[in-house]
Structure formats: structure tokens, C-alpha cells
Short mmCIF file of C-alpha atoms in Angstrom, two decimals:
data_model
loop_
_atom_site.label_atom_id
_atom_site.label_comp_id
_atom_site.label_asym_id
_atom_site.label_seq_id
_atom_site.Cartn_x
_atom_site.Cartn_y
_atom_site.Cartn_z
CA ALA A 1 2.19 14.61 47.90
CA GLN A 2 0.35 11.49 46.72
CA LYS A 3 -3.42 11.74 47.42
CA ILE A 4 -3.72 7.81 47.46
CA THR A 5 -1.07 5.23 48.55
CA GLN A 6 -0.84 1.72 48.34
CA THR A 7 2.43 0.29 49.40
CA GLN A 8 1.78 -3.12 49.16
CA PRO A 9 2.48 -4.04 45.07
CA GLY A 10 2.27 -7.42 45.59
CA MET A 11 0.43 -9.64 47.85
CA PHE A 12 -0.07 -13.54 48.55
CA VAL A 13 -2.97 -15.15 50.37
CA GLN A 14 -3.53 -18.61 51.18
CA GLU A 15 -6.85 -19.82 50.02
CA LYS A 16 -9.13 -19.47 52.68
CA GLU A 17 -7.30 -16.89 54.88
CA ALA A 18 -8.20 -13.60 55.20
CA VAL A 19 -6.01 -10.68 53.79
CA THR A 20 -5.53 -7.09 54.59
CA LEU A 21 -5.14 -4.56 51.56
CA ASP A 22 -3.10 -0.99 52.98
CA CYS A 23 -4.34 1.93 51.98
CA THR A 24 -4.05 5.59 53.46
CA TYR A 25 -5.00 8.96 51.66
CA ASP A 26 -4.18 12.42 51.99
CA THR A 27 -6.66 15.30 51.82
CA SER A 28 -7.47 18.68 53.84
CA ASP A 29 -11.40 18.69 52.74
CA GLN A 30 -13.99 17.46 55.24
CA SER A 31 -16.25 16.03 53.09
CA TYR A 32 -14.80 12.85 50.63
CA GLY A 33 -15.44 8.90 49.66
CA LEU A 34 -12.90 6.42 49.50
CA PHE A 35 -14.03 3.10 47.49
CA TRP A 36 -12.27 0.18 46.14
CA TYR A 37 -12.02 -1.44 43.08
CA LYS A 38 -11.23 -4.97 42.04
CA GLN A 39 -9.31 -4.88 38.42
CA PRO A 40 -8.99 -8.73 37.36
CA SER A 41 -6.78 -9.08 34.21
CA SER A 42 -9.64 -9.03 31.51
CA GLY A 43 -9.19 -5.35 32.35
CA GLU A 44 -12.75 -4.40 33.85
CA MET A 45 -12.42 -2.26 37.52
CA ILE A 46 -15.52 -3.74 39.46
CA PHE A 47 -16.80 -1.67 42.57
CA LEU A 48 -16.16 -3.65 45.36
CA ILE A 49 -17.18 -0.76 48.16
CA TYR A 50 -17.52 2.55 49.66
CA GLN A 51 -16.70 4.49 52.65
CA GLY A 52 -18.00 7.97 53.16
CA SER A 53 -16.50 10.58 55.62
CA TYR A 54 -19.18 10.68 57.71
CA ASP A 55 -20.41 7.43 57.48
CA GLU A 56 -19.84 6.28 61.70
CA GLN A 57 -19.28 2.78 60.86
CA ASN A 58 -16.87 0.48 58.86
CA ALA A 59 -18.57 -0.14 55.06
CA THR A 60 -19.06 -3.68 54.39
CA GLU A 61 -20.17 -5.92 51.74
CA GLY A 62 -20.18 -9.65 51.49
CA ARG A 63 -16.76 -10.60 52.36
CA TYR A 64 -15.28 -7.61 51.81
CA SER A 65 -14.70 -4.81 54.29
CA LEU A 66 -12.77 -1.52 54.56
CA ASN A 67 -11.58 -0.63 58.09
CA PHE A 68 -11.68 2.70 58.11
CA GLN A 69 -9.85 4.86 60.62
CA LYS A 70 -10.19 8.66 59.70
CA ALA A 71 -7.69 9.95 62.11
CA ARG A 72 -5.05 7.70 60.43
CA LYS A 73 -6.48 8.84 57.05
CA SER A 74 -6.55 4.79 56.13
CA ALA A 75 -8.83 2.61 54.29
CA ASN A 76 -7.56 -0.91 54.05
CA LEU A 77 -9.51 -3.22 52.46
CA VAL A 78 -9.89 -6.79 54.57
CA ILE A 79 -11.32 -9.55 52.33
CA SER A 80 -12.55 -12.89 54.86
CA ALA A 81 -11.81 -16.20 53.18
CA SER A 82 -10.39 -15.38 50.33
CA GLN A 83 -10.85 -17.40 46.78
CA LEU A 84 -9.19 -18.21 43.89
CA GLY A 85 -10.99 -15.25 41.74
CA ASP A 86 -10.26 -13.30 44.02
CA SER A 87 -6.62 -12.54 42.10
CA ALA A 88 -6.43 -9.44 40.58
CA MET A 89 -5.03 -5.76 41.14
CA TYR A 90 -6.75 -3.97 43.40
CA PHE A 91 -7.61 -0.45 43.21
CA CYS A 92 -7.63 2.19 46.23
CA ALA A 93 -9.37 5.58 45.29
CA MET A 94 -10.80 8.56 46.87
CA ARG A 95 -13.51 11.46 45.20
CA GLU A 96 -12.15 14.45 47.09
CA GLY A 97 -14.75 16.60 48.53
CA GLU A 98 -17.92 16.24 46.08
CA ASP A 99 -16.56 16.27 42.70
CA PHE A 100 -16.11 12.93 40.79
CA ASN A 101 -13.41 15.35 39.20
CA LYS A 102 -11.05 15.00 41.72
CA PHE A 103 -11.36 11.18 41.66
CA TYR A 104 -7.67 9.80 42.81
CA PHE A 105 -6.34 6.13 42.36
CA GLY A 106 -3.68 4.85 43.90
CA SER A 107 -0.89 2.90 42.32
CA GLY A 108 -2.55 -0.54 43.49
CA THR A 109 -1.86 -3.70 44.92
CA LYS A 110 -1.98 -7.39 43.13
CA LEU A 111 -3.42 -9.95 45.20
CA ASN A 112 -2.49 -13.87 44.75
CA VAL A 113 -4.74 -16.54 46.05
CA LYS A 114 -2.70 -19.89 46.32
CA PRO A 115 -4.74 -22.84 46.14
CA GLY B 1 -28.34 -2.26 35.95
CA ALA B 2 -26.26 0.89 35.33
CA VAL B 3 -23.84 -0.95 32.58
CA VAL B 4 -21.19 1.02 30.65
CA SER B 5 -19.97 -0.02 27.49
CA GLN B 6 -17.00 0.68 25.20
CA HIS B 7 -16.11 0.01 21.38
CA PRO B 8 -14.29 -0.79 20.34
CA SER B 9 -12.42 -3.30 22.98
CA ARG B 10 -9.81 -3.59 21.26
CA VAL B 11 -7.74 -1.46 18.54
CA ILE B 12 -4.79 -1.31 16.60
CA CYS B 13 -3.57 1.61 14.22
CA LYS B 14 -0.68 3.16 12.04
CA SER B 15 0.95 6.12 13.49
CA GLY B 16 -0.91 9.51 12.56
CA THR B 17 -4.40 8.31 12.10
CA SER B 18 -6.65 8.99 14.21
CA VAL B 19 -8.65 6.17 16.33
CA LYS B 20 -12.46 6.80 17.78
CA ILE B 21 -13.45 5.33 21.10
CA GLU B 22 -16.99 5.15 22.35
CA CYS B 23 -18.34 4.94 25.54
CA ARG B 24 -22.42 4.40 26.09
CA SER B 25 -24.76 4.40 29.10
CA LEU B 26 -26.53 1.11 28.28
CA ASP B 27 -29.28 1.42 30.99
CA PHE B 28 -29.31 5.47 32.47
CA GLN B 29 -28.63 8.82 31.02
CA ALA B 30 -25.19 9.42 32.10
CA THR B 31 -25.21 13.03 33.37
CA THR B 32 -21.48 13.32 33.25
CA MET B 33 -18.52 10.86 31.82
CA PHE B 34 -14.87 10.59 32.27
CA TRP B 35 -12.46 9.52 30.95
CA TYR B 36 -9.38 7.62 31.60
CA ARG B 37 -5.84 6.36 31.12
CA GLN B 38 -4.31 3.23 32.43
CA PHE B 39 -0.72 2.54 31.33
CA PRO B 40 0.68 -1.07 31.44
CA LYS B 41 0.68 -1.97 35.31
CA GLN B 42 -0.10 1.24 36.59
CA SER B 43 -2.91 3.05 38.24
CA LEU B 44 -5.91 5.17 36.58
CA MET B 45 -5.26 8.43 35.49
CA LEU B 46 -8.51 11.26 34.80
CA MET B 47 -7.98 12.81 31.71
CA ALA B 48 -11.27 14.26 31.48
CA THR B 49 -14.68 15.16 32.68
CA SER B 50 -17.13 15.67 30.16
CA ASN B 51 -20.72 16.50 30.25
CA GLU B 52 -23.65 16.89 27.74
CA GLY B 53 -23.76 19.76 25.62
CA SER B 54 -20.96 21.07 27.00
CA LYS B 55 -17.06 21.12 26.66
CA ALA B 56 -15.17 18.66 28.52
CA THR B 57 -12.82 19.66 31.39
CA TYR B 58 -9.13 18.51 30.74
CA GLU B 59 -6.47 17.55 33.94
CA GLN B 60 -3.66 19.36 33.64
CA GLY B 61 -1.14 17.79 31.03
CA VAL B 62 -3.69 16.42 29.06
CA GLU B 63 -3.39 17.71 25.02
CA LYS B 64 -7.09 18.47 24.05
CA ASP B 65 -6.18 19.05 20.43
CA LYS B 66 -5.16 15.59 21.06
CA PHE B 67 -7.52 13.58 22.99
CA LEU B 68 -10.75 15.25 21.25
CA ILE B 69 -14.14 14.59 23.88
CA ASN B 70 -17.92 14.55 22.99
CA HIS B 71 -20.79 14.36 25.33
CA ALA B 72 -23.56 14.47 22.18
CA SER B 73 -26.02 12.54 24.14
CA LEU B 74 -26.82 11.59 27.34
CA THR B 75 -25.93 8.16 26.95
CA LEU B 76 -22.86 8.43 24.23
CA SER B 77 -19.58 10.32 24.80
CA THR B 78 -16.69 9.70 22.34
CA LEU B 79 -13.03 9.90 22.96
CA THR B 80 -10.63 10.92 19.28
CA VAL B 81 -6.87 10.34 19.64
CA THR B 82 -6.01 12.50 16.58
CA SER B 83 -2.87 11.88 14.70
CA ALA B 84 -2.21 8.77 17.02
CA HIS B 85 1.62 7.69 18.19
CA PRO B 86 3.35 5.10 19.78
CA GLU B 87 3.48 6.89 22.87
CA ASP B 88 -0.19 6.92 23.00
CA SER B 89 -0.73 3.03 23.57
CA SER B 90 -3.29 2.60 26.45
CA PHE B 91 -5.51 1.21 27.87
CA TYR B 92 -9.19 3.62 28.08
CA ILE B 93 -11.46 3.20 30.36
CA CYS B 94 -14.00 5.66 30.78
CA SER B 95 -17.19 5.98 33.72
CA ALA B 96 -20.38 7.63 34.00
CA ARG B 97 -22.61 9.15 36.28
CA THR B 98 -25.59 9.97 37.05
CA SER B 99 -28.22 12.67 38.79
CA TRP B 100 -29.43 9.55 40.80
CA THR B 101 -26.14 7.97 42.03
CA THR B 102 -24.84 9.60 45.77
CA TYR B 103 -21.55 7.98 45.01
CA GLU B 104 -21.21 5.63 41.94
CA GLN B 105 -19.32 5.66 38.71
CA TYR B 106 -19.83 2.83 36.41
CA PHE B 107 -16.94 1.79 34.67
CA GLY B 108 -16.80 0.51 30.99
CA PRO B 109 -14.68 -2.32 29.91
CA GLY B 110 -12.07 -0.31 28.76
CA THR B 111 -10.39 -0.70 25.41
CA ARG B 112 -6.64 -1.39 24.65
CA LEU B 113 -5.16 0.57 21.57
CA THR B 114 -2.02 0.01 20.23
CA VAL B 115 -0.66 2.25 17.31
CA THR B 116 2.11 0.31 15.73
#
């Protein structure tokens, strides 16, 4: 079974609008961490936001927020006020347990921001 | 802070030759480094985990003898692709962790390997 599922291969959003990128995960561990990364065409992985499984509040970092629904095992990324520079691949990832050698990436969502 | 570099950023080599990729943590000591592989338009797949001074732990399906990983110091890990073939062409990304990061791993900019 897939550990991380991103069902949107590609998304379009109008500049200045908000967009939600979906992510669901599968784990039986009680302790885990959820991450979102941005990968522009240059290839580097840029860390955006982190949510720990025991965190009760949804994580927020500037224009990024993570909609964490534990019972549904979903960790959607919300980008508010999209900018042209947000166009990139976005990967959801999970660290299972406390070991970083159990680190799984989703298949990614290509976001295109239209002017 | 927490910068990870990779060298080279791009490399083209002939089939049958070996190529070495370096991953350095520039401003911190990396207790653990990870090597990922990414095929075009696909996700990152963890290849191996390396801890300084010990042998790397390879993920299932990754050939140890083909992808040699050395983590000789707290700031340097190397990945050597031995006897490269065109199917080894890929984007290789390393990441690094320190003992003081609670959840972060810091990624290098990646190395694009093309085997002709």
C-alpha cells in the first residue's frame, strides 16, 4: 500500500487565489511527522511546513498552512494568495516513527499559477 | 544556516565508467545523511542511509555494490555509481540531519547524472 498518496498530478490556480493540494497517508505508527516540500524546475527540495502527529493545532508558515485531519489521515497543504513563483512540484512526505530512514514521499502535484 | 551542497550539479559519463557524487554539510555536522533518487516526473525514492563512520544501510532493491556510499566525516558523504549504465541516469539528491534538529532534514540541490 502507498504510504503517501497525492491524487492531483496537476493543478491550476489563478494568481492571488488560494489553492489546496491534497495528501493522504497510511501508517499504523502513533508517532509520525508530515512534511510538504516544494521542488522548482531547478530541482532543489525546499521545506515548506511540518506537522507532528501529536500537534493539536494545524501548522502554519506564512502563506502555507497544513490542514491536518488525523482521523481521515489527511494532511492537505493550503497556499493562500498564490504567486507566480509558487509554480512548482509539491511533494507531501511522511516520517514514520522517529526514524528518518522511514521517510516516504508522495508522487507530487505540479502546480501552475496563472497570471 | 543548515546548507547542504552537492558536487557536481551535472555530470555526463560513458557507460561502464564510475562517477562519484559528493554531498557536504557546509555549516553543521551531519550525523546522518540520506541519498535519494528521482526519475523524471517521479517522486524521490530513498536509496540509503549513512551514518558517519559506519556502513550505509540500503533500501530494499538498491544494489550495494553498484551504489557505493561512504560517510567518512561529519560533513561529507559520497555516492559512487560504479560501472554506470544508461538506466542509472537520474537525479540524485542527498539530505542531511544533525542531532539538534527535531524533525528537519536539509536537502542538497541535487546532481543530474546522464550516462551515455
